[in-house]
Tab-separated table of C-alpha atoms in Angstrom:
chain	number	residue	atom	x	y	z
Y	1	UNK	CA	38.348	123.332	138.749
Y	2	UNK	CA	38.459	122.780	134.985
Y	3	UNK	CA	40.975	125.216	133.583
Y	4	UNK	CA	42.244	125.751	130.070
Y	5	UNK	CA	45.318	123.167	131.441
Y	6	UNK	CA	43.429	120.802	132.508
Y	7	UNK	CA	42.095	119.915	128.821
Y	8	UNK	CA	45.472	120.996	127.243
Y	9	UNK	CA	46.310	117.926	129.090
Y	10	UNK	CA	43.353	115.759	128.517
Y	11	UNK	CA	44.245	116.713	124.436
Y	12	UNK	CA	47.277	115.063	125.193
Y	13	UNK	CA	45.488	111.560	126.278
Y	14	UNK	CA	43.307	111.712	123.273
Y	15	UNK	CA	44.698	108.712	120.649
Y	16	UNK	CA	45.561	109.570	117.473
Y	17	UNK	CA	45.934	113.252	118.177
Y	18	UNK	CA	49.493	114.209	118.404
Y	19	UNK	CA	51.358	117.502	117.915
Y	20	UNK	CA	50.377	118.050	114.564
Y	21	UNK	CA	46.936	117.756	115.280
Y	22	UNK	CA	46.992	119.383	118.350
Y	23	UNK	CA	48.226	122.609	116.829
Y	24	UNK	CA	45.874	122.302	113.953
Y	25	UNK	CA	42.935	122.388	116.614
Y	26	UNK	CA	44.510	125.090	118.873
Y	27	UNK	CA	44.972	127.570	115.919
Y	28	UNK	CA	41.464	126.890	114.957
Y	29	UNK	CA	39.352	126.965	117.879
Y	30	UNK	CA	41.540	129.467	120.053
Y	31	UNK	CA	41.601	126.856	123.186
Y	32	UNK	CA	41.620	123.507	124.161
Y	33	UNK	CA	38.561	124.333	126.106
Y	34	UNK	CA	36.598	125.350	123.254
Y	35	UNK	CA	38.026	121.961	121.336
Y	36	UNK	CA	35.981	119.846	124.077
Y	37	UNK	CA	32.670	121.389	123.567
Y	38	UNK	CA	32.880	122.028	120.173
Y	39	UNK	CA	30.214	120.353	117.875
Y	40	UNK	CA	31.243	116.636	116.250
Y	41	UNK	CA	30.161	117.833	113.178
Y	42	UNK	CA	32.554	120.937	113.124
Y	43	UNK	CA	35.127	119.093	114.720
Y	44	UNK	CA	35.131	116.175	111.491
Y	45	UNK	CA	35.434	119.217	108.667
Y	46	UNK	CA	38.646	120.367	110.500
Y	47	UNK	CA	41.706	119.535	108.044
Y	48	UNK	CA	43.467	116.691	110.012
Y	49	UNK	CA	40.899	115.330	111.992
Y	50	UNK	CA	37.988	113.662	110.530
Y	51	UNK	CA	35.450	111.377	111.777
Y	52	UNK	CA	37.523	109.286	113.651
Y	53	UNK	CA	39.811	111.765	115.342
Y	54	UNK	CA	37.128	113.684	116.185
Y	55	UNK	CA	35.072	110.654	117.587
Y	56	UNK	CA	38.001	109.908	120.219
Y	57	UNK	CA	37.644	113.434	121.104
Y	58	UNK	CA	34.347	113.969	121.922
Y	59	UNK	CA	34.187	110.706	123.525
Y	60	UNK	CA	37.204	111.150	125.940
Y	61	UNK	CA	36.298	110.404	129.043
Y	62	UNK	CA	39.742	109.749	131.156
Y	63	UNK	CA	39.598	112.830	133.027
Y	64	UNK	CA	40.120	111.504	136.513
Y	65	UNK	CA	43.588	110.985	134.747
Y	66	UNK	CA	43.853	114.154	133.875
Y	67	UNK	CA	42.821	115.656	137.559
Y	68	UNK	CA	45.401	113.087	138.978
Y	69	UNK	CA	48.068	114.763	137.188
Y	70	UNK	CA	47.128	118.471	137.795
Y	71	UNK	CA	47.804	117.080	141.393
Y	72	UNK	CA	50.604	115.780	140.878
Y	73	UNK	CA	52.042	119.128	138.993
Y	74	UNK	CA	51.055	121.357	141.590
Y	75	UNK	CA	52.310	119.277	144.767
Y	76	UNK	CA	55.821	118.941	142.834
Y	77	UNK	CA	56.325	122.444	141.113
Y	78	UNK	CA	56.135	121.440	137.796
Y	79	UNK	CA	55.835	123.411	135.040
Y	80	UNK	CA	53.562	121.903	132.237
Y	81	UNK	CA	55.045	123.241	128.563
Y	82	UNK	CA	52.525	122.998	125.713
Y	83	UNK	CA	53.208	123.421	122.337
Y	84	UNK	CA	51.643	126.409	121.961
Y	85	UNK	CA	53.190	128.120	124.811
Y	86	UNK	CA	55.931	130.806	124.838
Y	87	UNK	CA	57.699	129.234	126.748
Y	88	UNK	CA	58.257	126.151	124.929
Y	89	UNK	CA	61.452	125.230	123.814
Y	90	UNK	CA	61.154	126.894	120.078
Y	91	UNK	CA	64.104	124.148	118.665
Y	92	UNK	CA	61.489	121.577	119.104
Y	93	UNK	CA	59.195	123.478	117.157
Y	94	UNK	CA	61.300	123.291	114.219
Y	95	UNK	CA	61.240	119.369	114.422
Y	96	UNK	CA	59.040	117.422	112.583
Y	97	UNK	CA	57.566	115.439	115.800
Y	98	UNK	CA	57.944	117.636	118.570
Y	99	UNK	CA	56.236	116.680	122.142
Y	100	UNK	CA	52.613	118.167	122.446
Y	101	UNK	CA	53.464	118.409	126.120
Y	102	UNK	CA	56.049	118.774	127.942
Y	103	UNK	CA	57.052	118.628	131.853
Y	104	UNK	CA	59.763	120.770	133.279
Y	105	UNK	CA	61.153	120.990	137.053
Y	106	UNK	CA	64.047	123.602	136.945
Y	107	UNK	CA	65.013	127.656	136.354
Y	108	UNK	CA	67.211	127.491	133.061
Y	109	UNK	CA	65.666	128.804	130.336
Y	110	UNK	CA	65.040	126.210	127.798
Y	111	UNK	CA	65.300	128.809	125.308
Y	112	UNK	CA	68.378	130.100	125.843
Y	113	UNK	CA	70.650	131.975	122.687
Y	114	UNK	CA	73.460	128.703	123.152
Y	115	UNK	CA	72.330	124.961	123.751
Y	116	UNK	CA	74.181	122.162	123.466
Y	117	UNK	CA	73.643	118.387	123.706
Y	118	UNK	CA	76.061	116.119	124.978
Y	119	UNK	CA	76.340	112.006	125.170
Y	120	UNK	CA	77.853	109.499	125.436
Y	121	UNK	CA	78.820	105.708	126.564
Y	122	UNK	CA	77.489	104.754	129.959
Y	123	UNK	CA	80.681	102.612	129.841
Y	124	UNK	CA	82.971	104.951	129.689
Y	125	UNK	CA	87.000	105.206	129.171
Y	126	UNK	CA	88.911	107.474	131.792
Y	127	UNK	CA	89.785	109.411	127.943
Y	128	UNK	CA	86.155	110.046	127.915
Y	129	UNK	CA	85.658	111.274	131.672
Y	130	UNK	CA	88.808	113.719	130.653
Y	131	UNK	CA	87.255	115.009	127.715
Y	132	UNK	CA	83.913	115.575	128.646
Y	133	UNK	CA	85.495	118.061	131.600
Y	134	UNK	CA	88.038	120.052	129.463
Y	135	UNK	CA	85.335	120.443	126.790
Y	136	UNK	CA	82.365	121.720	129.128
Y	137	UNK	CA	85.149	123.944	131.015
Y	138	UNK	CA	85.617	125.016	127.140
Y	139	UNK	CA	82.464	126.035	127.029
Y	140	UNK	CA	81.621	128.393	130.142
Y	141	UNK	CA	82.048	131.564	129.230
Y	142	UNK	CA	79.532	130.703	126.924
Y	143	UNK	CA	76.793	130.735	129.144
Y	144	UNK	CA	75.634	127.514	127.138
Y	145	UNK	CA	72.986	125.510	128.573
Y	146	UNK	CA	74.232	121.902	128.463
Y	147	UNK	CA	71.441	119.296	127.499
Y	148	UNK	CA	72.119	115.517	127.883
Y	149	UNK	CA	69.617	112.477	129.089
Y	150	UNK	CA	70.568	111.848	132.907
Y	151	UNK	CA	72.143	108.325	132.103
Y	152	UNK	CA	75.223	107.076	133.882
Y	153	UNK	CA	78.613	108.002	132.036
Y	154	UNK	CA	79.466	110.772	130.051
Y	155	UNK	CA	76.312	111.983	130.467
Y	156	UNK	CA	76.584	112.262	134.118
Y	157	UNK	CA	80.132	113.326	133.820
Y	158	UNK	CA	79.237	116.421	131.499
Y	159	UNK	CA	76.174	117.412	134.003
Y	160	UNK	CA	78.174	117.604	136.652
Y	161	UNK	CA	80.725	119.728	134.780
Y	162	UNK	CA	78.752	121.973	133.639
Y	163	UNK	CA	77.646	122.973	137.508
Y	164	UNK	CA	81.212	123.158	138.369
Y	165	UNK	CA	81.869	125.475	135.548
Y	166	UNK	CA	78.510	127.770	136.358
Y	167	UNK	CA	76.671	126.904	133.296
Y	168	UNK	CA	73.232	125.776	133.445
Y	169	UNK	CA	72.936	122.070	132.227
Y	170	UNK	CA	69.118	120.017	131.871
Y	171	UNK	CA	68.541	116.251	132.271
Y	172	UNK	CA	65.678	114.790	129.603
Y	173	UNK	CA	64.220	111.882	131.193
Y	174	UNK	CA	62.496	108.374	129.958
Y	175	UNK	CA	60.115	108.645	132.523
Y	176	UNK	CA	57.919	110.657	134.670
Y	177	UNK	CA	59.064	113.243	136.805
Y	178	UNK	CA	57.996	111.317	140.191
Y	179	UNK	CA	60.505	108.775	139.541
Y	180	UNK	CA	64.148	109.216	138.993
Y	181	UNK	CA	66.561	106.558	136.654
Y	182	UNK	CA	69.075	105.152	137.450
Y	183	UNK	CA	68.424	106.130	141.204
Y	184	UNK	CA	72.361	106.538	141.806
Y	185	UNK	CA	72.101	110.087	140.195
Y	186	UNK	CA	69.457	110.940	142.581
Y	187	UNK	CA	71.672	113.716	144.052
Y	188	UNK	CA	72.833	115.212	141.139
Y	189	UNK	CA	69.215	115.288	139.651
Y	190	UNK	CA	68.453	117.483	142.831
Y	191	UNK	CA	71.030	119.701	142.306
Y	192	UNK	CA	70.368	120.621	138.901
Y	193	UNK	CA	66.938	121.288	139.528
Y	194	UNK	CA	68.339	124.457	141.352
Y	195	UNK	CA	71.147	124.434	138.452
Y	196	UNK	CA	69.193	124.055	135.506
Y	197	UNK	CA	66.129	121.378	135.006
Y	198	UNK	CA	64.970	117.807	134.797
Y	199	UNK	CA	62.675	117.634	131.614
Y	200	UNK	CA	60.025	114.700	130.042
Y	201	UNK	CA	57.175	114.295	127.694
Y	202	UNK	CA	56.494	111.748	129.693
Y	203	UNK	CA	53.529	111.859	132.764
Y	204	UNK	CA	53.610	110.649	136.173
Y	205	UNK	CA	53.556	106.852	136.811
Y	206	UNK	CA	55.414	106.261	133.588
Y	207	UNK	CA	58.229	104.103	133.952
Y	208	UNK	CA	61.699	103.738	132.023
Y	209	UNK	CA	60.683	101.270	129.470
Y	210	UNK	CA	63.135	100.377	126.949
Y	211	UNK	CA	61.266	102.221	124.089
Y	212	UNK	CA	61.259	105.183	125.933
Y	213	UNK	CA	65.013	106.114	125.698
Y	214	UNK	CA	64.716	106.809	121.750
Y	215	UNK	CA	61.757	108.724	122.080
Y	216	UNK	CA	63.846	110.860	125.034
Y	217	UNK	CA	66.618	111.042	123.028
Y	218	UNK	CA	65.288	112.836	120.007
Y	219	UNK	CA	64.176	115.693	122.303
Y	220	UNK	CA	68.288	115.559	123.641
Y	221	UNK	CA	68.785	116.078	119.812
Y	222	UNK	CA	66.051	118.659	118.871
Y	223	UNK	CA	66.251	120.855	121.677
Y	224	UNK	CA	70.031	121.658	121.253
Y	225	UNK	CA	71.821	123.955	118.644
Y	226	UNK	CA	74.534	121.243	118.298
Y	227	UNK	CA	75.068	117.222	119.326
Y	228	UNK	CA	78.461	116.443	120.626
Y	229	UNK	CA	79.885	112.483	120.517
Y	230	UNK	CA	81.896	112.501	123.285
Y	231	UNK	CA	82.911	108.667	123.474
Y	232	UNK	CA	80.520	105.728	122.192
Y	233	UNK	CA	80.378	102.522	120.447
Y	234	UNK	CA	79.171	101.731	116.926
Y	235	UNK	CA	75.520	100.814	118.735
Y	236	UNK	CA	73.406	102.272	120.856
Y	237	UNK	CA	71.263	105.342	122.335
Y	238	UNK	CA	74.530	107.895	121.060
Y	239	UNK	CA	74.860	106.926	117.807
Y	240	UNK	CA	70.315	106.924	117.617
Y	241	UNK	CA	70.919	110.832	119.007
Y	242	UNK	CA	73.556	111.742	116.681
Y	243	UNK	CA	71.515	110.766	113.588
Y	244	UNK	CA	68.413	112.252	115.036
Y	245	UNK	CA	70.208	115.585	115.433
Y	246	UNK	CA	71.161	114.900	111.553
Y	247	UNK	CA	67.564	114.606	110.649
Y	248	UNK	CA	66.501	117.381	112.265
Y	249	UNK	CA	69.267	119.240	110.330
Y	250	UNK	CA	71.632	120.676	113.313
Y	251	UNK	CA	75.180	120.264	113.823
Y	252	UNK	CA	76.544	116.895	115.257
Y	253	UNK	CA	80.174	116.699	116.439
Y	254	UNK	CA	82.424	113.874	117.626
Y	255	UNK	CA	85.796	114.041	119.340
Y	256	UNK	CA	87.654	111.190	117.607
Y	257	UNK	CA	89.373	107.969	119.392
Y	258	UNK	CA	91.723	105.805	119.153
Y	259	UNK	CA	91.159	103.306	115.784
Y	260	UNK	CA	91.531	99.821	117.839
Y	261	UNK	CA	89.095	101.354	120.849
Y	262	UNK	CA	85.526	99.926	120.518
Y	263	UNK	CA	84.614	102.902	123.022
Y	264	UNK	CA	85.628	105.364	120.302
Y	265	UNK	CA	84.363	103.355	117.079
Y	266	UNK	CA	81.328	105.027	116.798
Y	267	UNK	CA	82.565	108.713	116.785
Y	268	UNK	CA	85.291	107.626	114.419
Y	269	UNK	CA	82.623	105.957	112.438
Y	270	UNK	CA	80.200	109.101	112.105
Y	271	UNK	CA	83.370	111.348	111.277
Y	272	UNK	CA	83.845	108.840	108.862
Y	273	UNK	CA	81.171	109.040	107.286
Y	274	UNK	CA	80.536	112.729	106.976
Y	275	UNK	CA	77.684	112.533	109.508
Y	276	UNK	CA	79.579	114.540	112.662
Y	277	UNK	CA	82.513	117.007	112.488
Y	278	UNK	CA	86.086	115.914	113.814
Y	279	UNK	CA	86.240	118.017	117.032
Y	280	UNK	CA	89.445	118.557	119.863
Y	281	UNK	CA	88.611	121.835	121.273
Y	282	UNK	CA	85.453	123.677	122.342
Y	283	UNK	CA	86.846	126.827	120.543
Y	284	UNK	CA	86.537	124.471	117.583
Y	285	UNK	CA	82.767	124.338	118.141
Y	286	UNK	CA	82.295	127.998	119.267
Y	287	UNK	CA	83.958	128.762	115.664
Y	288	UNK	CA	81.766	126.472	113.777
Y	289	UNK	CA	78.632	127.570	115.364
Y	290	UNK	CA	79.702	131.141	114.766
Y	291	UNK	CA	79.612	132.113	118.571
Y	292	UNK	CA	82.777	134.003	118.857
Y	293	UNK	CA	81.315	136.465	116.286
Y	294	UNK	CA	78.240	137.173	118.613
Y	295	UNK	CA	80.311	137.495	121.906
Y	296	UNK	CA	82.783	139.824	120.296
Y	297	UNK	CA	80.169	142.226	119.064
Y	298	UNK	CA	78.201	142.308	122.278
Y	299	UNK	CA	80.976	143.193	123.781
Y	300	UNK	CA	82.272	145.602	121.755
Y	301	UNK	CA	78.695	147.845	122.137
Y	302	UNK	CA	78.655	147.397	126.106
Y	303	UNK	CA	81.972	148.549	126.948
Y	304	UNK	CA	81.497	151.675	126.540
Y	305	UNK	CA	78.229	152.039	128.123
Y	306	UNK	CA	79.484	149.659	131.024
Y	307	UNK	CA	82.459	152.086	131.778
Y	308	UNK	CA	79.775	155.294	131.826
Y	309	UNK	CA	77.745	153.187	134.223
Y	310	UNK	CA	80.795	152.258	136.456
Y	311	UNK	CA	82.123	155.637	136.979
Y	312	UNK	CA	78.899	156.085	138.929
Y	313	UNK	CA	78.577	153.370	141.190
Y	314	UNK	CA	78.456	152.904	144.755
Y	315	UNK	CA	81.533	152.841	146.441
Y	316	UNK	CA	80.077	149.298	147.964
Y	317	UNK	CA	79.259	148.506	143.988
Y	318	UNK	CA	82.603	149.147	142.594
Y	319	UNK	CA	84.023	146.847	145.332
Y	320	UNK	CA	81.999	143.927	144.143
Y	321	UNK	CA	82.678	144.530	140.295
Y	322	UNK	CA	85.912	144.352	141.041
Y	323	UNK	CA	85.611	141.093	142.180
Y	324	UNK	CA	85.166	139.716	138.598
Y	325	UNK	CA	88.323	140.783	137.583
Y	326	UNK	CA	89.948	137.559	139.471
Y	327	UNK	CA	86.785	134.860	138.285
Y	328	UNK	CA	84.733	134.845	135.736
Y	329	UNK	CA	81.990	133.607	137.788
Y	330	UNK	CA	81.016	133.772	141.633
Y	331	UNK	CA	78.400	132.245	144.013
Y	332	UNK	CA	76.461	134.572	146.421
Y	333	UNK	CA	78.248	133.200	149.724
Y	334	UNK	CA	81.661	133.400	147.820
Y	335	UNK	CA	81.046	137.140	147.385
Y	336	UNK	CA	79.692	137.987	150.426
Y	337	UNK	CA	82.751	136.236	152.341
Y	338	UNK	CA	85.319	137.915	150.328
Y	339	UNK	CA	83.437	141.399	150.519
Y	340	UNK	CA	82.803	141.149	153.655
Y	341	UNK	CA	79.147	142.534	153.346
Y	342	UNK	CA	76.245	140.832	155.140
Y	343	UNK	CA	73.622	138.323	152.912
Y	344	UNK	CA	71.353	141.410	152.998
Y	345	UNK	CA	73.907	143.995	152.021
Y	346	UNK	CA	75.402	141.632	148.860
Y	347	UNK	CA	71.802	141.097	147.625
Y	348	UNK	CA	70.790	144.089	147.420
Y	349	UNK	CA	73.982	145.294	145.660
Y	350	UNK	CA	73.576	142.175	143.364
Y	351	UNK	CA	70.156	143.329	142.326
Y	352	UNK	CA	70.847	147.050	141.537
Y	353	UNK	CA	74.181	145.241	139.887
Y	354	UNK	CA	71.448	143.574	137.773
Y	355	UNK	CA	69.131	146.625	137.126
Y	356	UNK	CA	72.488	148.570	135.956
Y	357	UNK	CA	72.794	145.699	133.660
Y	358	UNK	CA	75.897	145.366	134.776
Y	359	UNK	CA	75.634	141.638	135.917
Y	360	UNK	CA	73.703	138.987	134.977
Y	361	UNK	CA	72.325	136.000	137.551
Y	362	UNK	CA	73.121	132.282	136.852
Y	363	UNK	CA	71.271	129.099	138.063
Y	364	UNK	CA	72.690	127.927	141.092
Y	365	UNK	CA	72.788	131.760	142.666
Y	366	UNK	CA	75.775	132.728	140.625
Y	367	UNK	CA	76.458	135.679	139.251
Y	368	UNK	CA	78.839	137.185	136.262
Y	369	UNK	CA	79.664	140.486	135.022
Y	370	UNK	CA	77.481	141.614	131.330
């Protein structure tokens, strides 16, 4: 069945029409449906497309393409993200080449209020590995979602933080979605699809070419609030990220390294320059970004409300509320075990927890208080 999808996709195989164009058409002609079977003629006089643009599209004929990957998306759970949907990542939208398409495999919301990018080396120092972990722990009463590209090294390192730490955290791939690289991360891929996401522009079948990895990377850098260096050289994908992020006019950071390390000569070299900001602290970056502001006023109006709302809970709800007093953050097993309620009982008291909006539910079926 041929489905308004199914030729948002096939407008994505079209040459020559890319985001830009895409958008034009959509805004004009209400659906990529209508785009298809609209008239040559009409589709010429449209600002942006012309004869030969709209030649390619009336004479598109790759559909069994097209049908292979509707397959593909609805065998895997994927969630197809076109530019014109709400629930595309609105960061990109502000970029000047943002993916017509995307692919998504995950529960965080790309659009949450806090994202942050981080990279790296894939050679990293053991100063690196320790950094990347006290800055994401930093970070998690945040409720950031942590962005970085999948790659072995600090990236890896500040994925897996992040799920220790309860925050959400998303991989952007080089590739399709039914391939995973480098295959050693194949277990922590899985996890953060529960945790967070795995993320491409990129279709099935498509493999990690070298020119991929910049083209990834600038989605690492537009999708995020803020780029932070953790440990890289004066080459390579970091440094490409870092001055994409610039472009695209967000904040870059770089923790700064020793001055004879060749690990650390790149973030010395973009603090040096003026094209990150020096950073030793995540409260340094929550500062910058203005984020302490934001969490001190929300919870300055919800105390009082919360405190009317908890003089009227359950008994059984006041027991688990009280749990949060001794961590920030708990996992549905962890709170039925200490509670002692059955995985019924704790549901059910998480949920009307949640309607109270007194707690809020994290990836990874954790749970803090609002």
């Amino acid at each position: 069945m041929k489905n308004e999808l199914f030729y948002k996709l096939a407008l994505t195989l079209v040459p020559q029409v890319g985001a830009v164009q895409a958008r034009i058409l959509i805004d004009k002609y209400g659906s990529a449906e209508t785009i298809f079977s609209t008239r040559t003629q009409l589709l010429e006089k449209t600002e942006g497309i012309g004869s030969i643009r709209a030649g390619l599209i009336k004479g598109f004929r790759a559909f069994d393409k097209v049908e292979k990957e509707l397959k593909f998306i609805e065998k895997n759970e994927i969630r197809p993200l076109f530019l014109t949907d709400t629930d595309y990542p609105r960061r990109l939208l502000h970029c000047f080449d943002p993916p017509t398409v995307l692919y998504y495999k995950g529960n965080a919301d790309l659009n949450n209020s806090r994202v942050i990018a981080i990279i790296g080396t894939r050679m990293h120092s053991s100063y690196g590995k320790q950094v990347t972990e006290q800055f994401v722990s930093g970070l998690a009463e945040t409720g950031a979602l942590i962005v970085s590209g999948l790659a072995i090294g600090i990236d890896t390192i500040a994925h897996k933080a992040a799920i220790k730490n309860g925050l959400p955290t998303t991989g952007v791939l080089a590739h399709g979605l039914d391939t995973l690289y480098p295959s050693e991360n194949s277990e922590v891929a899985r996890e953060m699809v529960t945790k967070g996401g795995l993320i491409t522009e990129f279709r099935s079948s498509t493999k990690p070419d070298k020119h991929h990895f910049p083209t990834r990377n600038r989605i690492v850098a537009g999708i995020s609030d803020a780029t932070v260096v953790i440990e890289t050289g004066v080459k390579g994908g970091s440094i490409i990220t870092a001055e994409l992020a610039n472009g695209y006019n967000r904040e870059v950071f770089a923790f700064p390294g020793r001055i004879n390390d060749p690990k650390s000569a790149g973030c010395n070299h973009l603090i040096r320059n003026n094209k990150a900001v020096l950073l030793t602290h995540a409260s340094e970056l929550i500062a910058s970004l203005g984020w302490n502001d934001t969490l001190a006023k929300g919870e300055a109006l919800k105390k009082p409300v919360q405190q009317m709302l908890f003089d009227d809970l359950l008994p059984e709800e006041k027991a688990v509320m009280e749990m949060f007093q001794l961590k920030a953050r708990m996992h549905i097993d962890e709170l039925a075990a200490t509670s002692g309620f059955s995985g019924g009982s704790i549901a059910t008291i998480l949920l009307n927890l949640q309607l109270k909006e007194l707690l809020v539910a994290l990836p990874g079926n954790m749970y803090k208080p609002l």
